[in-house]
Amino acid sequence: MKELRVLVFSASFGNGHLRAAEAVIEGIKMKVPSAEIIHLDFGAFLNIRVNSIIKDFYSGLLRRAPKLWGRFYYKTGKKQPQSMSQRLLNQIGRSNFLNYIQQVKPDLIVCTYPTVSSILAQLRVKQILLVPVATVITDYTAHSHWVHPGVDCYIVACAKVKDLLMAWGIQAQNIHVTGIPVSPRFEFNADRSSICKTLGLTPGLPTVLFMGSSYGVCESTKRICQKLANSQVPVQCLIVCGHNDKLYNSLDEVIAEARNPLLRYTFVNNVEELMSVSDLIITKAGGLTVSEALTKHLPLVIFRPIPGQEEENAQYIREVGAGCIAESEEELDQRLRYFLEHPEEIERMRTKAAMVSEGHSAERAVEEMLQLVITSSRRQRIG
């Protein structure tokens, strides 16, 4: 294969699209170290200022009016892929994309965000764009916005998503169930005792990882941490506050008065290590976080999933038995107490998580993408 050039489009609306793109890039670099990879943010590519406004609106809507987002998600999810609204969306910046692609001359385009995938797929159908397009669906469901017959290769999380795409008319041979690509760092069998020592944890003590940065309400998160910190059943808690300084600072008193160890972090780059030493994770149901946890065989407690794709992801986790859903603080408290008092239930969920995660998702996804490049090149030579 000649030196490979890949153009990757993601988006910074939420963090999942970006992390999936980064996982694919890591996978390509492992398979083809000489590959030239260009990674672009869809929104910033078109207009940085508009992209910033849309991001702020999107994140604000999810925090302040999640039910409104859910209604929008489910209503638009019923639209046909070739509806008028979808065709209008497919016109957004298409000349910009086409001009840029013609300059870069990639061998493959990878999309982890639906809008740009549909725009490029439409160009593929009209044979204006000759470069194959691979689309990574970053949830355990398929909204119609992802669906377009012009996509050459779909990378999906599970058989359920494949069935949904086929019901929309996508050919089975164009859909590959590899799992949502996650960073290969999550594949390594980490030395739990060594990481515990580095982090200052007590080996053998049940450990709960709380992705607190996922929640907009500081007081709610603080109350959950207080209950874990003062649990009658011994436990240690790791809480990731991210960029939420208010949450981080609010835990001073909780830590000072805690019966059990509670370690807090700001933004971290070692989530795979934190997952490796944890027995449970409390989190929202973003597709990438769910996939990373499943890869680490870490049972999930999904707290207040946002209506829409997160709700669908949470339902998947419950259906396969790799975790549960808690819709309120009271329900979360009950579930945590039960699991801490019945560690065999945690092990049961861990086993289920291992059963649904084949692992090496980025590597398997990249293998399908590289095969697409080979097939496309062969067809162009014949044509």
Coordinates of C-alpha atoms in Angstrom, one line a residue:
M1 CA 0.0 0.0 0.0
K2 CA 1.3 3.5 -0.9
E3 CA 1.7 6.0 1.9
L4 CA -1.7 6.3 3.4
R5 CA -3.4 9.7 3.8
V6 CA -6.5 9.8 6.0
L7 CA -8.8 12.7 6.7
V8 CA -10.7 12.4 10.0
F9 CA -13.7 14.6 10.8
S10 CA -15.0 14.7 14.4
A11 CA -16.9 17.4 16.4
S12 CA -16.5 18.9 19.9
F13 CA -20.3 18.7 20.7
G14 CA -19.9 16.5 23.7
N15 CA -16.6 14.6 24.0
G16 CA -17.5 11.2 22.5
H17 CA -17.1 12.1 18.8
L18 CA -13.6 13.5 19.5
R19 CA -12.5 10.5 21.6
A20 CA -13.7 8.0 19.0
A21 CA -11.7 9.9 16.3
E22 CA -8.6 9.9 18.5
A23 CA -9.0 6.1 19.0
V24 CA -9.3 5.5 15.3
I25 CA -6.1 7.7 14.7
E26 CA -4.3 5.6 17.4
G27 CA -5.4 2.5 15.7
I28 CA -4.2 3.6 12.2
K29 CA -0.9 4.7 13.6
M30 CA -0.4 1.2 15.1
K31 CA -1.3 -0.5 11.8
V32 CA 0.3 2.0 9.4
P33 CA 2.9 4.0 11.3
S34 CA 3.8 6.0 8.2
A35 CA 0.2 7.2 7.6
E36 CA -0.4 10.9 7.3
I37 CA -3.5 11.7 9.3
I38 CA -5.4 15.1 9.3
H39 CA -7.9 15.5 12.1
L40 CA -10.5 18.3 11.8
D41 CA -13.3 19.6 14.0
F42 CA -16.4 19.8 11.8
G43 CA -17.8 22.9 13.4
A44 CA -14.5 24.8 13.7
F45 CA -13.7 23.9 10.1
L46 CA -16.8 25.8 8.9
N47 CA -16.9 28.7 11.4
I48 CA -15.1 28.9 14.7
R49 CA -17.4 31.5 16.2
V50 CA -20.6 29.8 15.1
N51 CA -19.2 26.5 16.4
S52 CA -18.6 28.0 19.8
I53 CA -22.1 29.4 20.0
I54 CA -23.6 26.0 19.0
K55 CA -21.4 24.1 21.6
D56 CA -22.5 26.5 24.4
F57 CA -26.2 26.1 23.4
Y58 CA -25.9 22.3 23.1
S59 CA -24.2 21.9 26.5
G60 CA -26.6 24.4 28.1
L61 CA -29.7 22.6 26.7
L62 CA -28.4 19.2 28.1
R63 CA -27.9 20.7 31.5
R64 CA -31.0 22.9 31.9
A65 CA -33.6 21.2 29.7
P66 CA -32.7 17.6 29.1
K67 CA -36.3 16.6 28.5
L68 CA -36.6 19.2 25.7
W69 CA -33.5 17.7 24.1
G70 CA -35.0 14.2 24.4
R71 CA -38.2 15.3 22.6
F72 CA -36.2 16.8 19.8
Y73 CA -34.0 13.7 19.5
Y74 CA -36.9 11.2 19.3
K75 CA -39.0 13.4 17.0
T76 CA -36.1 13.9 14.5
G77 CA -35.1 10.3 14.8
K78 CA -38.3 9.3 13.0
K79 CA -37.5 11.3 9.9
Q80 CA -36.5 9.5 6.8
P81 CA -32.8 9.8 5.8
Q82 CA -33.9 11.5 2.6
S83 CA -36.3 13.9 4.1
M84 CA -36.4 17.5 3.1
S85 CA -34.7 18.7 6.4
Q86 CA -32.0 16.1 6.0
R87 CA -31.3 17.1 2.4
L88 CA -31.0 20.8 3.6
L89 CA -28.5 19.7 6.3
N90 CA -26.5 17.9 3.6
Q91 CA -25.9 21.2 1.9
I92 CA -24.1 22.8 4.9
G93 CA -20.6 23.7 3.8
R94 CA -20.5 21.0 1.1
S95 CA -18.4 23.2 -1.3
N96 CA -15.9 23.9 1.6
F97 CA -15.6 20.2 2.3
L98 CA -15.2 19.3 -1.4
N99 CA -12.6 22.0 -2.1
Y100 CA -10.6 21.0 0.9
I101 CA -10.7 17.3 0.1
Q102 CA -9.6 18.0 -3.5
Q103 CA -6.6 19.8 -2.1
V104 CA -5.7 17.2 0.5
K105 CA -6.4 14.1 -1.8
P106 CA -6.9 11.6 1.0
D107 CA -7.3 7.9 0.5
L108 CA -10.0 7.6 3.1
I109 CA -12.3 9.9 5.0
V110 CA -13.4 8.9 8.5
C111 CA -16.4 10.6 10.2
T112 CA -17.4 10.3 13.8
Y113 CA -20.1 13.0 13.6
P114 CA -23.3 12.5 11.6
T115 CA -23.7 15.8 9.8
V116 CA -20.4 15.7 8.0
S117 CA -20.9 12.0 7.3
S118 CA -24.3 12.8 5.5
I119 CA -22.8 15.7 3.6
L120 CA -20.0 13.6 2.2
A121 CA -22.2 10.5 1.6
Q122 CA -24.5 12.6 -0.5
L123 CA -21.5 13.7 -2.6
R124 CA -20.5 10.0 -2.9
V125 CA -24.0 9.1 -4.2
K126 CA -23.7 11.8 -6.9
Q127 CA -20.2 10.5 -7.7
I128 CA -18.8 14.0 -7.1
L129 CA -16.6 12.6 -4.3
L130 CA -14.5 9.6 -5.2
V131 CA -12.9 9.0 -1.8
P132 CA -14.4 6.3 0.3
V133 CA -16.2 7.4 3.5
A134 CA -16.2 5.4 6.8
T135 CA -18.6 6.4 9.5
V136 CA -18.2 5.5 13.2
I137 CA -21.6 5.6 15.1
T138 CA -20.7 6.6 18.6
D139 CA -23.8 5.3 20.5
Y140 CA -25.6 2.0 21.0
T141 CA -28.4 3.1 18.8
A142 CA -28.8 4.7 15.4
H143 CA -30.6 8.1 14.9
S144 CA -31.7 8.6 11.4
H145 CA -29.3 11.5 11.1
W146 CA -26.5 9.0 10.9
V147 CA -28.1 7.1 8.0
H148 CA -27.2 7.6 4.4
P149 CA -26.8 5.0 1.6
G150 CA -23.7 6.8 0.3
V151 CA -21.6 5.8 3.3
D152 CA -19.2 3.0 2.2
C153 CA -18.5 1.6 5.6
Y154 CA -20.3 1.8 9.0
I155 CA -18.4 1.0 12.2
V156 CA -21.0 0.2 14.9
A157 CA -21.2 -0.8 18.6
C158 CA -23.3 -3.9 18.5
A159 CA -25.7 -6.1 16.5
K160 CA -28.6 -4.0 17.6
V161 CA -27.2 -1.0 15.7
K162 CA -26.5 -3.1 12.7
D163 CA -30.2 -4.2 12.7
L164 CA -31.4 -0.6 12.9
L165 CA -29.2 0.4 10.0
M166 CA -30.4 -2.5 7.9
A167 CA -34.0 -1.5 8.7
W168 CA -33.2 1.9 7.2
G169 CA -32.0 0.2 4.0
I170 CA -28.3 0.0 4.6
Q171 CA -26.7 -3.1 3.1
A172 CA -25.4 -5.6 5.6
Q173 CA -22.0 -5.9 3.9
N174 CA -21.4 -2.2 4.6
I175 CA -21.9 -2.5 8.4
H176 CA -19.2 -3.9 10.7
V177 CA -19.8 -4.7 14.3
T178 CA -16.4 -3.9 15.9
G179 CA -17.5 -2.0 19.0
I180 CA -17.1 1.7 19.3
P181 CA -13.4 2.4 18.9
V182 CA -11.7 3.2 22.2
S183 CA -8.1 4.1 22.8
P184 CA -5.9 1.0 22.8
R185 CA -4.7 2.1 26.2
F186 CA -7.9 0.6 27.6
E187 CA -7.0 -2.8 26.2
F188 CA -3.9 -3.4 28.4
N189 CA -4.2 -5.6 31.5
A190 CA -2.9 -3.1 34.1
D191 CA -1.3 -4.2 37.3
R192 CA -4.0 -3.2 39.8
S193 CA -1.8 -3.4 42.9
S194 CA 0.9 -1.2 41.3
I195 CA -1.7 1.5 40.3
C196 CA -3.3 1.4 43.7
K197 CA 0.1 2.1 45.2
T198 CA 0.7 5.0 42.9
L199 CA -2.7 6.5 43.6
G200 CA -2.5 5.9 47.3
L201 CA -5.4 3.4 47.4
T202 CA -5.9 0.5 49.7
P203 CA -5.6 -2.8 47.8
G204 CA -8.6 -5.1 48.3
L205 CA -10.9 -2.3 49.4
P206 CA -14.0 -1.9 47.2
T207 CA -13.4 1.1 44.9
V208 CA -16.1 3.3 43.2
L209 CA -15.2 5.7 40.4
F210 CA -17.5 8.6 40.1
M211 CA -17.3 10.7 36.9
G212 CA -18.6 13.8 38.7
S213 CA -17.7 16.2 35.8
S214 CA -20.7 14.7 33.9
Y215 CA -23.2 16.3 36.2
G216 CA -24.1 20.0 36.1
V217 CA -25.6 20.2 39.7
C218 CA -22.8 20.6 42.2
E219 CA -24.9 20.0 45.3
S220 CA -26.3 16.7 44.0
T221 CA -22.8 15.4 43.3
K222 CA -21.6 16.6 46.7
R223 CA -24.4 14.7 48.5
I224 CA -23.6 11.5 46.6
C225 CA -19.9 11.8 47.6
Q226 CA -21.0 12.4 51.2
K227 CA -22.9 9.2 51.3
L228 CA -20.0 7.2 49.8
A229 CA -17.6 8.9 52.2
N230 CA -19.7 8.0 55.2
S231 CA -20.8 4.5 54.0
Q232 CA -21.1 1.9 56.8
V233 CA -19.6 -0.6 54.4
P234 CA -15.9 0.2 53.8
V235 CA -15.3 1.7 50.4
Q236 CA -12.9 4.1 48.7
C237 CA -14.1 6.6 46.1
L238 CA -12.4 8.3 43.2
I239 CA -14.2 11.4 41.9
V240 CA -13.2 13.1 38.6
C241 CA -14.3 16.7 38.8
G242 CA -13.0 17.7 35.4
H243 CA -13.0 21.5 34.8
N244 CA -15.6 21.9 37.5
D245 CA -13.6 23.9 40.1
K246 CA -16.8 24.6 42.1
L247 CA -17.4 20.9 42.6
Y248 CA -13.7 20.2 43.4
N249 CA -13.6 22.9 46.1
S250 CA -16.9 21.9 47.5
L251 CA -15.5 18.6 48.5
D252 CA -13.0 20.0 51.1
E253 CA -15.4 19.5 54.0
V254 CA -16.6 16.1 52.7
I255 CA -13.0 14.8 52.6
A256 CA -12.1 16.3 56.0
E257 CA -15.0 14.5 57.8
A258 CA -15.1 11.3 55.7
R259 CA -15.2 7.9 57.3
N260 CA -13.9 6.4 54.1
P261 CA -11.1 7.5 51.7
L262 CA -12.3 9.9 48.9
L263 CA -9.8 11.0 46.3
R264 CA -10.7 13.9 44.0
Y265 CA -9.2 14.9 40.7
T266 CA -9.6 17.7 38.2
F267 CA -9.2 16.9 34.5
V268 CA -7.4 13.5 34.1
N269 CA -5.5 11.8 31.3
N270 CA -5.4 8.4 33.0
V271 CA -9.1 7.3 33.0
E272 CA -8.0 3.8 31.9
E273 CA -5.9 3.5 35.2
L274 CA -8.8 4.7 37.3
M275 CA -11.1 2.2 35.7
S276 CA -8.5 -0.6 36.2
V277 CA -8.6 -0.2 39.9
S278 CA -12.3 0.4 40.3
D279 CA -15.1 -2.1 41.0
L280 CA -18.0 0.2 39.9
I281 CA -18.3 3.4 37.9
I282 CA -21.1 6.0 38.4
T283 CA -21.5 7.9 35.2
K284 CA -23.7 9.3 32.5
A285 CA -24.2 7.1 29.5
G286 CA -22.1 8.7 26.8
G287 CA -21.2 6.1 24.2
L288 CA -17.5 6.4 24.6
T289 CA -17.5 6.2 28.4
V290 CA -19.8 3.2 28.2
S291 CA -17.5 1.5 25.7
E292 CA -14.4 2.3 27.7
A293 CA -15.9 0.8 30.8
L294 CA -17.1 -2.3 29.0
T295 CA -13.6 -2.7 27.5
K296 CA -12.2 -2.7 31.1
H297 CA -15.0 -5.1 32.2
L298 CA -16.2 -2.4 34.7
P299 CA -19.8 -2.6 35.8
L300 CA -21.7 0.7 35.4
V301 CA -24.3 2.5 37.4
I302 CA -25.9 5.0 35.1
F303 CA -27.2 8.0 37.0
R304 CA -30.0 10.1 35.5
P305 CA -29.3 9.3 31.8
I306 CA -30.2 12.3 29.5
P307 CA -33.2 11.5 27.3
G308 CA -32.1 10.6 23.8
Q309 CA -29.0 8.7 22.9
E310 CA -27.7 8.5 26.5
E311 CA -31.0 6.9 27.5
E312 CA -30.7 4.4 24.7
N313 CA -27.1 3.6 25.8
A314 CA -28.2 3.1 29.4
Q315 CA -31.0 0.7 28.2
Y316 CA -28.4 -1.3 26.4
I317 CA -26.2 -1.6 29.5
R318 CA -29.2 -2.8 31.5
E319 CA -30.4 -5.2 28.8
V320 CA -27.0 -7.0 28.6
G321 CA -26.7 -7.1 32.4
A322 CA -23.4 -5.0 32.6
G323 CA -24.9 -2.4 34.9
C324 CA -28.1 -0.7 36.0
I325 CA -29.9 2.7 35.9
A326 CA -30.6 5.0 38.9
E327 CA -33.1 7.8 38.2
S328 CA -32.8 9.6 41.5
E329 CA -30.3 10.1 44.4
E330 CA -32.4 7.8 46.6
E331 CA -32.3 5.0 44.0
L332 CA -28.6 5.5 43.5
D333 CA -28.0 5.3 47.2
Q334 CA -30.0 2.1 47.5
R335 CA -28.2 0.4 44.5
L336 CA -24.8 1.3 45.8
R337 CA -25.5 0.0 49.3
Y338 CA -26.8 -3.2 47.8
F339 CA -23.8 -3.8 45.5
L340 CA -21.4 -3.0 48.3
E341 CA -23.1 -5.5 50.6
H342 CA -23.4 -8.1 47.8
P343 CA -20.0 -8.0 46.0
E344 CA -21.0 -11.2 44.1
E345 CA -23.5 -9.0 42.2
I346 CA -20.6 -6.7 41.1
E347 CA -18.8 -9.8 39.8
R348 CA -21.9 -11.0 38.0
M349 CA -22.1 -7.7 36.1
R350 CA -18.3 -7.7 35.4
T351 CA -18.8 -11.1 33.8
K352 CA -21.6 -9.8 31.7
A353 CA -19.5 -6.8 30.6
A354 CA -16.7 -9.1 29.5
M355 CA -19.2 -11.2 27.5
V356 CA -20.4 -8.2 25.4
S357 CA -17.0 -6.6 24.8
E358 CA -14.8 -8.5 22.4
G359 CA -12.1 -5.9 22.9
H360 CA -9.6 -4.4 20.4
S361 CA -12.4 -2.2 18.9
A362 CA -10.1 0.4 17.4
E363 CA -7.8 -2.2 15.9
R364 CA -10.8 -4.1 14.4
A365 CA -12.4 -0.9 13.1
V366 CA -9.2 0.2 11.4
E367 CA -8.8 -3.2 9.8
E368 CA -12.2 -2.7 8.1
M369 CA -11.2 0.8 7.1
L370 CA -8.0 -0.3 5.5
Q371 CA -9.8 -3.1 3.6
L372 CA -12.1 -0.4 2.3
V373 CA -9.2 1.6 1.0
I374 CA -7.8 -1.5 -0.8
T375 CA -11.2 -2.4 -2.3
S376 CA -11.8 1.2 -3.4
S377 CA -8.4 1.5 -5.0
R378 CA -8.9 -1.8 -6.9
R379 CA -12.3 -0.7 -8.2
Q380 CA -10.9 2.7 -9.4
R381 CA -8.1 0.8 -11.3
I382 CA -10.6 -1.5 -12.9
G383 CA -13.0 1.4 -13.7

